[in-house]
Coordinates of C-alpha atoms and ligand atoms in Angstrom, one line a residue:
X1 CA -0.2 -16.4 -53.4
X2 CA 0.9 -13.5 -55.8
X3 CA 3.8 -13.9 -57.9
X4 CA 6.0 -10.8 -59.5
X5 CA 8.1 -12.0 -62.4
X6 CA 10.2 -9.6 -63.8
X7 CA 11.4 -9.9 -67.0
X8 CA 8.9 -11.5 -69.4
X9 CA 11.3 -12.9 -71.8
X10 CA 11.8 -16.9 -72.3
X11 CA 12.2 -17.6 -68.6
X12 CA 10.2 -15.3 -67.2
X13 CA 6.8 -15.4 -69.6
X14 CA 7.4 -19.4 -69.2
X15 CA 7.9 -19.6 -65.6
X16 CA 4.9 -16.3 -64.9
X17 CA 2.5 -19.1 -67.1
X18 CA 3.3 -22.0 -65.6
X19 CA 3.2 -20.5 -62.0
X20 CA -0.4 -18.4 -63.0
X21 CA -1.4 -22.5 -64.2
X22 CA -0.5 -23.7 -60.5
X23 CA -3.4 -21.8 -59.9
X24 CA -1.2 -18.7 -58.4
X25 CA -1.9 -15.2 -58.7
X26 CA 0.8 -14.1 -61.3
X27 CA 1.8 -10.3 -62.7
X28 CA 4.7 -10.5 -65.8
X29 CA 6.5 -6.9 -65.2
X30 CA 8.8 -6.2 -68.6
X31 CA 10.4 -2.7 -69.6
X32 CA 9.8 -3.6 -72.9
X33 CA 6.5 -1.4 -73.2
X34 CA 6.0 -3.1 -77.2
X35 CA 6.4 -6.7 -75.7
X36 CA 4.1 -6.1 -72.9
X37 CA 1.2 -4.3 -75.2
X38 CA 2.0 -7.8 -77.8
X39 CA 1.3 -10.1 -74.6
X40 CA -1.5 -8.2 -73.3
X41 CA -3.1 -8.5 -77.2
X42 CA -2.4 -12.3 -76.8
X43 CA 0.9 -12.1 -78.9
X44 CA 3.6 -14.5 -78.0
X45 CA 7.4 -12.8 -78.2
X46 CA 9.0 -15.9 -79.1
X47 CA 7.9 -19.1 -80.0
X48 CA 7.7 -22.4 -77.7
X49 CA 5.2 -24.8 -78.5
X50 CA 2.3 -24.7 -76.1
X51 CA 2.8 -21.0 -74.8
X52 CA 0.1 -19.1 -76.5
X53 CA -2.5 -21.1 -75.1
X54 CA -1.1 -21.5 -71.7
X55 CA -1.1 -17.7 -71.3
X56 CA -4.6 -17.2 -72.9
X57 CA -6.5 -20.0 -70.8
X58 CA -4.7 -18.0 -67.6
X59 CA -5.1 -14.3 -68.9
X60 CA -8.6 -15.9 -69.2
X61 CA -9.0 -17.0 -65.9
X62 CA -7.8 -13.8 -64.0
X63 CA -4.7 -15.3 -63.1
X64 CA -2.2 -13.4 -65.5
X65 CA -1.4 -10.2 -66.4
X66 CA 1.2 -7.8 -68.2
X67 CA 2.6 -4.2 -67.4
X68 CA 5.0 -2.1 -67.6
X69 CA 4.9 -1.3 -63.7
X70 CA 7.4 -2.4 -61.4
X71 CA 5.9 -0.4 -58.4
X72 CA 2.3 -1.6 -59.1
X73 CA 3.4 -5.2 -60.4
X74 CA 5.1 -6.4 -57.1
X75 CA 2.4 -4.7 -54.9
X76 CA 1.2 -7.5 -52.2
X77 CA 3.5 -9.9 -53.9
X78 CA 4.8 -12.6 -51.9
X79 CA 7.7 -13.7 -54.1
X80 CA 9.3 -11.4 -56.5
X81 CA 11.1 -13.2 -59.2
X82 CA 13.7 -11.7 -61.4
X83 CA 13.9 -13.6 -64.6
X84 CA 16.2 -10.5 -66.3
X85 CA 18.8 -11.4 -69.1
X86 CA 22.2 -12.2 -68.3
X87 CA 24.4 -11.7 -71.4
X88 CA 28.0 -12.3 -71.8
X89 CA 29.7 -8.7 -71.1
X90 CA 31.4 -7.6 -73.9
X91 CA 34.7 -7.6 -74.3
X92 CA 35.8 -9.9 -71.2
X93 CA 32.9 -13.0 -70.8
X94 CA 31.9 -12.2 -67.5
X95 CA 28.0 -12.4 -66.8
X96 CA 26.4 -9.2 -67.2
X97 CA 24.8 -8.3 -64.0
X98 CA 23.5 -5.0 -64.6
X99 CA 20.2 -5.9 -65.5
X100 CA 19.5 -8.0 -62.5
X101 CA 20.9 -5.4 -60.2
X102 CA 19.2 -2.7 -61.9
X103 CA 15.7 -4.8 -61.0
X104 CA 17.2 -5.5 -57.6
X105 CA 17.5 -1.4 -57.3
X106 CA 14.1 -0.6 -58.5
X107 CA 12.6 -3.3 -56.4
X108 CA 14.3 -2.2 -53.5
X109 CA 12.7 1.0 -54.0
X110 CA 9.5 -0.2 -55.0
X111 CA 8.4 -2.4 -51.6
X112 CA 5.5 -1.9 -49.8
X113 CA 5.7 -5.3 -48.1
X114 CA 7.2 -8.4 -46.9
X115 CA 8.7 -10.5 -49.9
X116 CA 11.2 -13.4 -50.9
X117 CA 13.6 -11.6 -53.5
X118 CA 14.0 -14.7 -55.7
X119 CA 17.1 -14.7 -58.7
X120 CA 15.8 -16.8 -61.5
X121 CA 18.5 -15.4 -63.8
X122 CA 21.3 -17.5 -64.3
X123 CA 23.9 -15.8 -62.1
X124 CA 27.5 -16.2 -60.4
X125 CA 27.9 -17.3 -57.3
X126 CA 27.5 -14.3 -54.7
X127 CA 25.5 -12.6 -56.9
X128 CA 22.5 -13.1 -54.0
X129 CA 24.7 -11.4 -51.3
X130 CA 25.5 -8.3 -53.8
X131 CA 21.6 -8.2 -54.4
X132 CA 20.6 -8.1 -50.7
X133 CA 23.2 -5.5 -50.5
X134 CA 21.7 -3.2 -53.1
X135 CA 18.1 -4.1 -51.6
X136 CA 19.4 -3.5 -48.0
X137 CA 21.1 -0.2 -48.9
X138 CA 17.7 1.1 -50.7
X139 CA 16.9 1.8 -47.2
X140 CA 13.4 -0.4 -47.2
X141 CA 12.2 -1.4 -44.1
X142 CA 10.4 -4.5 -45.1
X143 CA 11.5 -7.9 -44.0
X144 CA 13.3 -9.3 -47.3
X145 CA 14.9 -12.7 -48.1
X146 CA 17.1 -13.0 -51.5
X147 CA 16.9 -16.7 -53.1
X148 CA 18.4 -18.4 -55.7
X149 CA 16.2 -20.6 -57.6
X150 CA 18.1 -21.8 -61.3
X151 CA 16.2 -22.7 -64.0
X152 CA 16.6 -25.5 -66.1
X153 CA 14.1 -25.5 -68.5
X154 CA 14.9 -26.4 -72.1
X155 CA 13.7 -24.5 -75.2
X156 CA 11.1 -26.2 -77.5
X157 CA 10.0 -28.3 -73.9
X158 CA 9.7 -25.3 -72.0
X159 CA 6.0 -25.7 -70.5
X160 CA 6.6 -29.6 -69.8
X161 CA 10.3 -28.9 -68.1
X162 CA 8.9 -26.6 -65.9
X163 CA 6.0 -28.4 -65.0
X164 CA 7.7 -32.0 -64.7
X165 CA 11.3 -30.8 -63.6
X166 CA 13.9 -33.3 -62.6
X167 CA 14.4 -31.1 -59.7
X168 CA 13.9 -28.3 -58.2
X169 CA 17.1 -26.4 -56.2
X170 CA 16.8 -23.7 -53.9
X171 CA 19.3 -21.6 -52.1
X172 CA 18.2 -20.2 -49.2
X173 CA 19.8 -18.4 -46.1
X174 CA 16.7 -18.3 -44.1
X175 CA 13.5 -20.0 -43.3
X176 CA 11.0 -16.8 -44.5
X177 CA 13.1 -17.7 -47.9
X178 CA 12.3 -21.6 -48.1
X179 CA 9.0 -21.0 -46.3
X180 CA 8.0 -18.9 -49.2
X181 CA 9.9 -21.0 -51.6
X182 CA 7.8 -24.2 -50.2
X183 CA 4.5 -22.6 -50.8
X184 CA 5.6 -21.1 -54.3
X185 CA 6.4 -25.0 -55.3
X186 CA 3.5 -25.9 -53.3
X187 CA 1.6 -27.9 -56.5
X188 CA 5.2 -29.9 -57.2
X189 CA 5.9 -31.0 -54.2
X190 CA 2.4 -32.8 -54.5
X191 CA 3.6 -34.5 -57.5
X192 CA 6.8 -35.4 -55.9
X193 CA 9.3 -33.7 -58.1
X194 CA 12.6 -33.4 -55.7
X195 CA 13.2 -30.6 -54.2
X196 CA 16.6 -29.8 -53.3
X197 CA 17.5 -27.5 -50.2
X198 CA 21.0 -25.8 -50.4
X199 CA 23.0 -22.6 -49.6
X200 CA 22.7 -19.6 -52.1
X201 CA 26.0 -20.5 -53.1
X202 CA 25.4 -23.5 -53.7
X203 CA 22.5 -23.4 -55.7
X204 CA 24.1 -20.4 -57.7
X205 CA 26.9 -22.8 -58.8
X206 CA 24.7 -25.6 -59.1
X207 CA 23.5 -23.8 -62.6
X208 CA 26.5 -23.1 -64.2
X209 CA 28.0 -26.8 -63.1
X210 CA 25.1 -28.3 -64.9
X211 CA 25.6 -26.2 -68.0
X212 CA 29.0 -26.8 -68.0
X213 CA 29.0 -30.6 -67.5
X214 CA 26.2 -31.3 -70.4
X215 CA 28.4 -29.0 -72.8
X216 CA 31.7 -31.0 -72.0
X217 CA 29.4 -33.9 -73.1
X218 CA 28.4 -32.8 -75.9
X219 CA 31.7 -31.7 -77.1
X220 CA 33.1 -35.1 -76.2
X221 CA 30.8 -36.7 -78.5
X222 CA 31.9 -34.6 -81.1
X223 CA 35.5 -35.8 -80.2
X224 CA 34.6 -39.0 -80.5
X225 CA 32.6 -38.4 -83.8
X226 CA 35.9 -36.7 -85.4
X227 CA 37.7 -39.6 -84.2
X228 CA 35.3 -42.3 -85.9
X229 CA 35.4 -40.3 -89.1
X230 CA 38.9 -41.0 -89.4
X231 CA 38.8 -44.6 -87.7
X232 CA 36.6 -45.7 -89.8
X233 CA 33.7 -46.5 -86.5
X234 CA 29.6 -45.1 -86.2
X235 CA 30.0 -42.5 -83.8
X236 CA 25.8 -43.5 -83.1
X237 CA 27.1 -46.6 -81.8
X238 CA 30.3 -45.4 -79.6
X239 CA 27.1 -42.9 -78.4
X240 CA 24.7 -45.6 -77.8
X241 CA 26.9 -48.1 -76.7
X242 CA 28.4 -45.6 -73.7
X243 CA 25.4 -44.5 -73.1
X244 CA 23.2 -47.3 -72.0
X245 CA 25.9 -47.5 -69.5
X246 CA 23.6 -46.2 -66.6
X247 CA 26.4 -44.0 -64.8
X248 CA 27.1 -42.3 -68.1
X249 CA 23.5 -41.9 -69.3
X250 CA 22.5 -41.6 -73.2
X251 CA 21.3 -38.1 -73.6
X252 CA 23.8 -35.3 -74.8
X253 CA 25.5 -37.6 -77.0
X254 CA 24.0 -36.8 -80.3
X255 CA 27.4 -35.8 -82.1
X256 CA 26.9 -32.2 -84.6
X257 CA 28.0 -28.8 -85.2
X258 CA 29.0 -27.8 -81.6
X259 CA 26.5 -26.4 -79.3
X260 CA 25.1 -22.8 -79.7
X261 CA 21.7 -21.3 -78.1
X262 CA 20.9 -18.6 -75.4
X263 CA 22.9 -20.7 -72.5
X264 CA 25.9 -22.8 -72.8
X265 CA 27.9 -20.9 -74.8
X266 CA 27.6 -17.7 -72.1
X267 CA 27.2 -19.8 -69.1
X268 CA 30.6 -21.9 -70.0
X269 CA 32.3 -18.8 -70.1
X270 CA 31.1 -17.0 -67.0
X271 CA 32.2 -19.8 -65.0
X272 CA 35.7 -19.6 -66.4
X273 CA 35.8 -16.2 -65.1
X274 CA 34.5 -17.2 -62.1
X275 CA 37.1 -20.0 -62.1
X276 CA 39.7 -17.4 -62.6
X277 CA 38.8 -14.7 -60.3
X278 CA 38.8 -17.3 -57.1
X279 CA 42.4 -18.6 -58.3
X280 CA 40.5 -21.9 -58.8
X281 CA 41.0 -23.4 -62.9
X282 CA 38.7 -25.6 -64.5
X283 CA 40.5 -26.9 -67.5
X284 CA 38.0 -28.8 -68.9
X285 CA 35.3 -26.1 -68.9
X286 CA 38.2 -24.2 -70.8
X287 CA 38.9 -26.9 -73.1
X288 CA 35.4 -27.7 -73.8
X289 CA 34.8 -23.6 -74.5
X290 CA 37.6 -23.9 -77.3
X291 CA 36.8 -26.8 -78.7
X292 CA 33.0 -26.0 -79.4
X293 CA 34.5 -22.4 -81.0
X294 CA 36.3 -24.4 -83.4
X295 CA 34.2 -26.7 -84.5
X296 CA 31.2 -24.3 -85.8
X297 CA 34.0 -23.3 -88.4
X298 CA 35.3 -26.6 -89.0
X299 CA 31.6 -27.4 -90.2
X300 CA 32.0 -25.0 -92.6
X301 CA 35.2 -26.2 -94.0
X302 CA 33.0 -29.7 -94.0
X303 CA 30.9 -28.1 -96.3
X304 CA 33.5 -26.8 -98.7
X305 CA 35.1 -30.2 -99.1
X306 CA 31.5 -31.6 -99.8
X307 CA 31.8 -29.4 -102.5
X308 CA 34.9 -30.3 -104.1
X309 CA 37.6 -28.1 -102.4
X310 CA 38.4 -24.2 -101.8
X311 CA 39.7 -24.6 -105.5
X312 CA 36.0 -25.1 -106.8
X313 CA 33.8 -24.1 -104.0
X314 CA 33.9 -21.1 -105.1
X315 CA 30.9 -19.4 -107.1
X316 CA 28.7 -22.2 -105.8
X317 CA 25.2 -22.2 -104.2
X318 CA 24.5 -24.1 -100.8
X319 CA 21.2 -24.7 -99.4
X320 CA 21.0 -24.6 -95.4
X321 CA 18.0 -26.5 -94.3
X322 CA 17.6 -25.4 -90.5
X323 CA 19.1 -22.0 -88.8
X324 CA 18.4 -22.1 -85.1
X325 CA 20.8 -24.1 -82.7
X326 CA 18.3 -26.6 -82.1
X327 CA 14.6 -27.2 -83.3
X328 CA 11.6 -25.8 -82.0
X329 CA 12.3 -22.2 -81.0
X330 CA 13.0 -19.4 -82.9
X331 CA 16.2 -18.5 -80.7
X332 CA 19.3 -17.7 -82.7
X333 CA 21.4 -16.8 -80.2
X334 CA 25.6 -18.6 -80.7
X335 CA 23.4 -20.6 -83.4
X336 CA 26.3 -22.5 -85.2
X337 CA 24.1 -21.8 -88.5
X338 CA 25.7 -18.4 -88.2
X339 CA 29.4 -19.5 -88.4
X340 CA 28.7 -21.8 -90.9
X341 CA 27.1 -19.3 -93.1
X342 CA 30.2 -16.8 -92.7
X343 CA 32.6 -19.9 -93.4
X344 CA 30.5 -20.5 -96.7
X345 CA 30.4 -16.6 -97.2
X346 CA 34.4 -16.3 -96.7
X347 CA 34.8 -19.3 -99.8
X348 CA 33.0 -17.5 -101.9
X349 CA 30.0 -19.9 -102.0
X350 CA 26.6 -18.4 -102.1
X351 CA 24.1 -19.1 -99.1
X352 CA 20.2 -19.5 -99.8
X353 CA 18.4 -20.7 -96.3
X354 CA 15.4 -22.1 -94.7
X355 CA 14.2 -22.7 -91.0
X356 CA 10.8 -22.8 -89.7
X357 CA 10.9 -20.0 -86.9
X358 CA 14.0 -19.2 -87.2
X359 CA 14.2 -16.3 -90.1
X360 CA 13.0 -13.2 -88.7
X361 CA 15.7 -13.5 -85.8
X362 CA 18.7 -15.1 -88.2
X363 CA 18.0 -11.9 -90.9
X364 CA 20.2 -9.4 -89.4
X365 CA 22.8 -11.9 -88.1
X366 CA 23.3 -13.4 -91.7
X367 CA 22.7 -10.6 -94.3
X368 CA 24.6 -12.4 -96.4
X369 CA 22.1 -15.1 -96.2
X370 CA 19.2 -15.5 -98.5
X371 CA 16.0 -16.8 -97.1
X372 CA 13.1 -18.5 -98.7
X373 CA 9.7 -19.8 -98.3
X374 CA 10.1 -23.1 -98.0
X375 CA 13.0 -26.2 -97.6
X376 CA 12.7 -26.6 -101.8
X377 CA 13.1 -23.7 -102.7
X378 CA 16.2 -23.6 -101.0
X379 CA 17.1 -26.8 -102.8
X380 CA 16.7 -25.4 -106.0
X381 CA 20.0 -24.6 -107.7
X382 CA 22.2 -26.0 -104.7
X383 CA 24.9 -27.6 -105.4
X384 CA 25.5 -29.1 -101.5
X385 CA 22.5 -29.5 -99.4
X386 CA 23.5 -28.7 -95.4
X387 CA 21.1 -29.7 -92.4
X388 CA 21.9 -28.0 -89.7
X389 CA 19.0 -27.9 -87.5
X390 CA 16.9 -31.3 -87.2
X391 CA 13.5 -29.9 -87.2
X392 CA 10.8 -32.7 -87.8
X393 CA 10.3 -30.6 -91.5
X394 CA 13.8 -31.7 -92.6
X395 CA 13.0 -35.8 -91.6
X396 CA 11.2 -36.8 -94.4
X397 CA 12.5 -34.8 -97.4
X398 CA 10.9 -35.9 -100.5
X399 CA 14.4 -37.3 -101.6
X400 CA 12.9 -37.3 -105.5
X401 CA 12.1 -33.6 -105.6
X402 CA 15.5 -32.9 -103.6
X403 CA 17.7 -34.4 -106.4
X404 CA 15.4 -32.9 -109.3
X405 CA 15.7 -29.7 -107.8
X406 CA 19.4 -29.6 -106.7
X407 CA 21.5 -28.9 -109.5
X408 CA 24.1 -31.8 -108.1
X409 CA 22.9 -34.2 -105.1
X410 CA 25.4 -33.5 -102.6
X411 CA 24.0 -33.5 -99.3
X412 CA 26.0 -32.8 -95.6
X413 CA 23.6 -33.9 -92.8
X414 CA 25.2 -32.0 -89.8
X415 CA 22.4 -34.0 -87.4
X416 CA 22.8 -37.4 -88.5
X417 CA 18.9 -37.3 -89.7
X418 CA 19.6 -39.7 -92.7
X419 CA 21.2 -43.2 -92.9
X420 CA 24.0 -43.0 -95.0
X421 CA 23.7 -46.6 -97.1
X422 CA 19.7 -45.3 -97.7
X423 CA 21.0 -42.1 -99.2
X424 CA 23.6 -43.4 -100.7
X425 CA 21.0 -45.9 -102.3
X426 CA 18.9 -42.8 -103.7
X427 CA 22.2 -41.4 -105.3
X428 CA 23.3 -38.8 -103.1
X429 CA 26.8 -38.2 -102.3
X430 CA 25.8 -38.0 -98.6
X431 CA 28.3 -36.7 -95.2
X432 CA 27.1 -36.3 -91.8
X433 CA 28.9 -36.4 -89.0
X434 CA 31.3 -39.3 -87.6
X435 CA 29.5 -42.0 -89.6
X436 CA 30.7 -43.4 -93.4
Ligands
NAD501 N1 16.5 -19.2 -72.4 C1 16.7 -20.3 -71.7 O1 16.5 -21.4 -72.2 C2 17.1 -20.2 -70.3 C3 17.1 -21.4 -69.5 C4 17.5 -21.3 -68.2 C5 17.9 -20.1 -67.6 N2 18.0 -19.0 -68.4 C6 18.5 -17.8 -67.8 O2 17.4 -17.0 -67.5 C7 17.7 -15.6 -67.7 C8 16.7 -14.9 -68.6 O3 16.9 -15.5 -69.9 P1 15.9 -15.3 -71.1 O4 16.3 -16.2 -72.2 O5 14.5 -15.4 -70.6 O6 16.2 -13.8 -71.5 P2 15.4 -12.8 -72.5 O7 16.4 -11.9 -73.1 O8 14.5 -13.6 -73.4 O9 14.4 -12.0 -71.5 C9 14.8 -11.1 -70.6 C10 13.7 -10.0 -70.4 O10 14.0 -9.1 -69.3 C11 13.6 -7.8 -69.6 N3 14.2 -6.9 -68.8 C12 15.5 -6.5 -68.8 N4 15.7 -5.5 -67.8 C13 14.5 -5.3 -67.2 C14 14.1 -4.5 -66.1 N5 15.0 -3.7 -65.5 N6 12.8 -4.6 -65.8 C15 12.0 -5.4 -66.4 N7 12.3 -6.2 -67.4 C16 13.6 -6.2 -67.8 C17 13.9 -7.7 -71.1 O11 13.2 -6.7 -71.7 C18 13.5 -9.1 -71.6 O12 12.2 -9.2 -72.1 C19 19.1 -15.5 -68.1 O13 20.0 -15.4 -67.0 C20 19.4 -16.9 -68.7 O14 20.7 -17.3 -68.6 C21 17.6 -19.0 -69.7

């Protein structure tokens, strides 16, 4: 079967590789002529470990290719995915749909067959009915079915979410749409991952549901870790402890900065909108949305009162050891690093930073950020020590060299990486994050 993808960013380069691996016939369409020309030179646009070969061994095998051309890229294609960005709109939150319904127009268009219109995008719901609008008003005379099919992959475990999914949802109106959808999903349903049949709807507000729900658990946790801090409990314990409760589950409780990245933040707020344009609240959503805004500050603050106070902070030197909102990927986007840094900034203390793929992106979002070569030489001259993203790098700190290099060993472990009586044994005045 041949595949159209368009949009080649994280979704759609991961999804186009993974499909083209399924053994189908796959074409990555981007507008982006300088991303395309990188891809088509084996040059990966953002980093997820696993990715570069994937594409090579399929470029390799005939099964993947890169351009620029809508028209020629969706030729004979079956399904057409659009995988296109859907940013916050400025100014009011909503999900910016111009981009998918710019593809929708051009694709509409662009037909010179039968095809399965499928949204990959992260979209509100009735965002398929505007899109079959749009493709049944550019006049084509093909037989077309617009799908919603959410994705849930994770960065950093991209390759393996998408090939081992804990399910799979579909919104479809019509049986050309799941047909096509079937056959697309052909090489999962052989390994049994579910497959979940709903409305468009349905599936539309499936995504933003799920989003919504694992941010209001992270942000409890946080709650809870605030609350320990000041109770005197482990919030690793009230996590664990909840958690191997099987109707609560244990993951999403890691207490920390807040939650940041390409998704929740946007996709939290869309469906507020959402929430308020059909008359219909969800005050949690909006409670959770607030309280995650907060906190990236607040861990600021947490840093200046590892250093001694707004009295003294000021003039000092922290060290952040980590950028990105989580580890393994480069993606900077609502990165709570980026608050932090600005809180730090605002009290006068001076920033020097490291994060392993993280730089290049977090430059023009923290100029007042210094970045260095390596965790140490971060280190050197700190006087407070922040990790903020727990990449591997940051586990096993040579503890020695830290407090050698530091000019006072104050550390502030935003990820709970450390035990607290082991670094409090190798004389570091140590915080983390609702644990004594
Ligand atoms: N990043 C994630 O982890 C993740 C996970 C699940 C769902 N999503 C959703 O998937 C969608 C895509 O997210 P992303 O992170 O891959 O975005 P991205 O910004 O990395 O990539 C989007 C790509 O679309 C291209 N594009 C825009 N308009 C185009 C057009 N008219 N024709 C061709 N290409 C066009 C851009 O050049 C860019 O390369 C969003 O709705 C997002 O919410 C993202």
């Amino acid at each position: 079967m041949k595949i159209a993808m368009v949009g080649s960013g994280y979704v759609g380069l991961v999804s186009g590789a993974c499909f083209a691996d399924f053994g189908h016939d796959v074409v990555c369409i981007d507008k982006d002529q300088s991303k395309i020309d990188r891809l088509r030179e084996g040059v990966m646009p953002i980093y997820e470990p696993g990715l570069d070969a994937l594409v090579a061994s399929n470029v390799k095998a005939g099964r993947l290719s890169f351009t620029t051309d809508l028209a020629e890229g969706i030729k004979d294609a079956s399904a057409i995915f659009i995988a296109v960005g859907t940013p916050s709109r400025r100014g009011d939150g909503h999900a910016d749909l111009s981009y998918v319904y710019a593809v929708a127009r051009e694709v509409g268009e662009s037909l010179s067959n039968d095809a399965v219109v499928v949204t990959k995008s992260t979209v509100p719901v009735g965002t398929g009915d505007e899109v079959e609008r749009i493709l049944r008003e550019s006049g084509t005379t093909h037989r077309v079915a617009v799908v919603s099919n959410p994705e849930f992959l994770r960065e950093g475990a991209a390759i393996g979410d998408f090939k081992r999914p804990d399910r799979i949802v579909i919104g479809a109106e019509d049986d050309f749409g799941r047909e096509v959808m079937r056959e697309v999903y052909r090489p999962l349903f052989l390994n049994e991952s579910p497959i979940l049949f709903t409305s468009r709807r349905s599936s539309e507000l499936i995504k933003y549901a799920a989003n919504a729900f694992l941010a209001t658990k992270i942000t409890f946790i946080n709650e809870m870790a605030d609350l320990c801090e000041k109770v005197g409990g482990n919030v690793q314990d009230v996590a664990r402890g909840i958690g191997l409760d099987g109707r609560i589950g244990g993951k999403f409780l890691h207490a920390g900065p807040g939650y940041g990245g390409s998704c929740f933040p946007k996709d939290t707020l869309a469906l507020l909108k959402t929430a308020e344009d059909y008359e219909s609240p969800v005050r949690i959503v909006e409670a959770v949305v607030k309280v995650n805004d907060l906190r990236k500050r607040a861990m600021g603050r947490k840093v200046v009162e590892a250093l001694g106070g707004a009295e003294v902070a000021r003039g000092k030197r922290a060290a952040l050891l980590g950028l990105t909102f989580k580890p393994n990927t480069d993606d900077m986007r609502d990165s709570p690093a980026i608050a932090i840094a600005q809180t730090l900034a605002d009290a006068g203390v001076s920033v020097a930073a490291y994060d392993p793929e993280g730089m290049e992106l977090a430059k023009p979002l923290m100029p007042e950020v210094e970045m260095v070569a390596d965790p140490y030489a971060a280190i050197e001259g700190a006087d407070v020590i922040v990790i903020v993203t727990e990449w591997d790098a940051f586990r096993a700190l040579d503890l020695g060299r830290v407090k050698a290099l530091a000019k006072a060993p104050v550390l502030v472990d935003l990820r709970n990486v450390y035990k607290p009586e082991m670094m409090r044994e190798a004389g570091f005045a140590y915080t983390s994050v609702g644990r004594h």
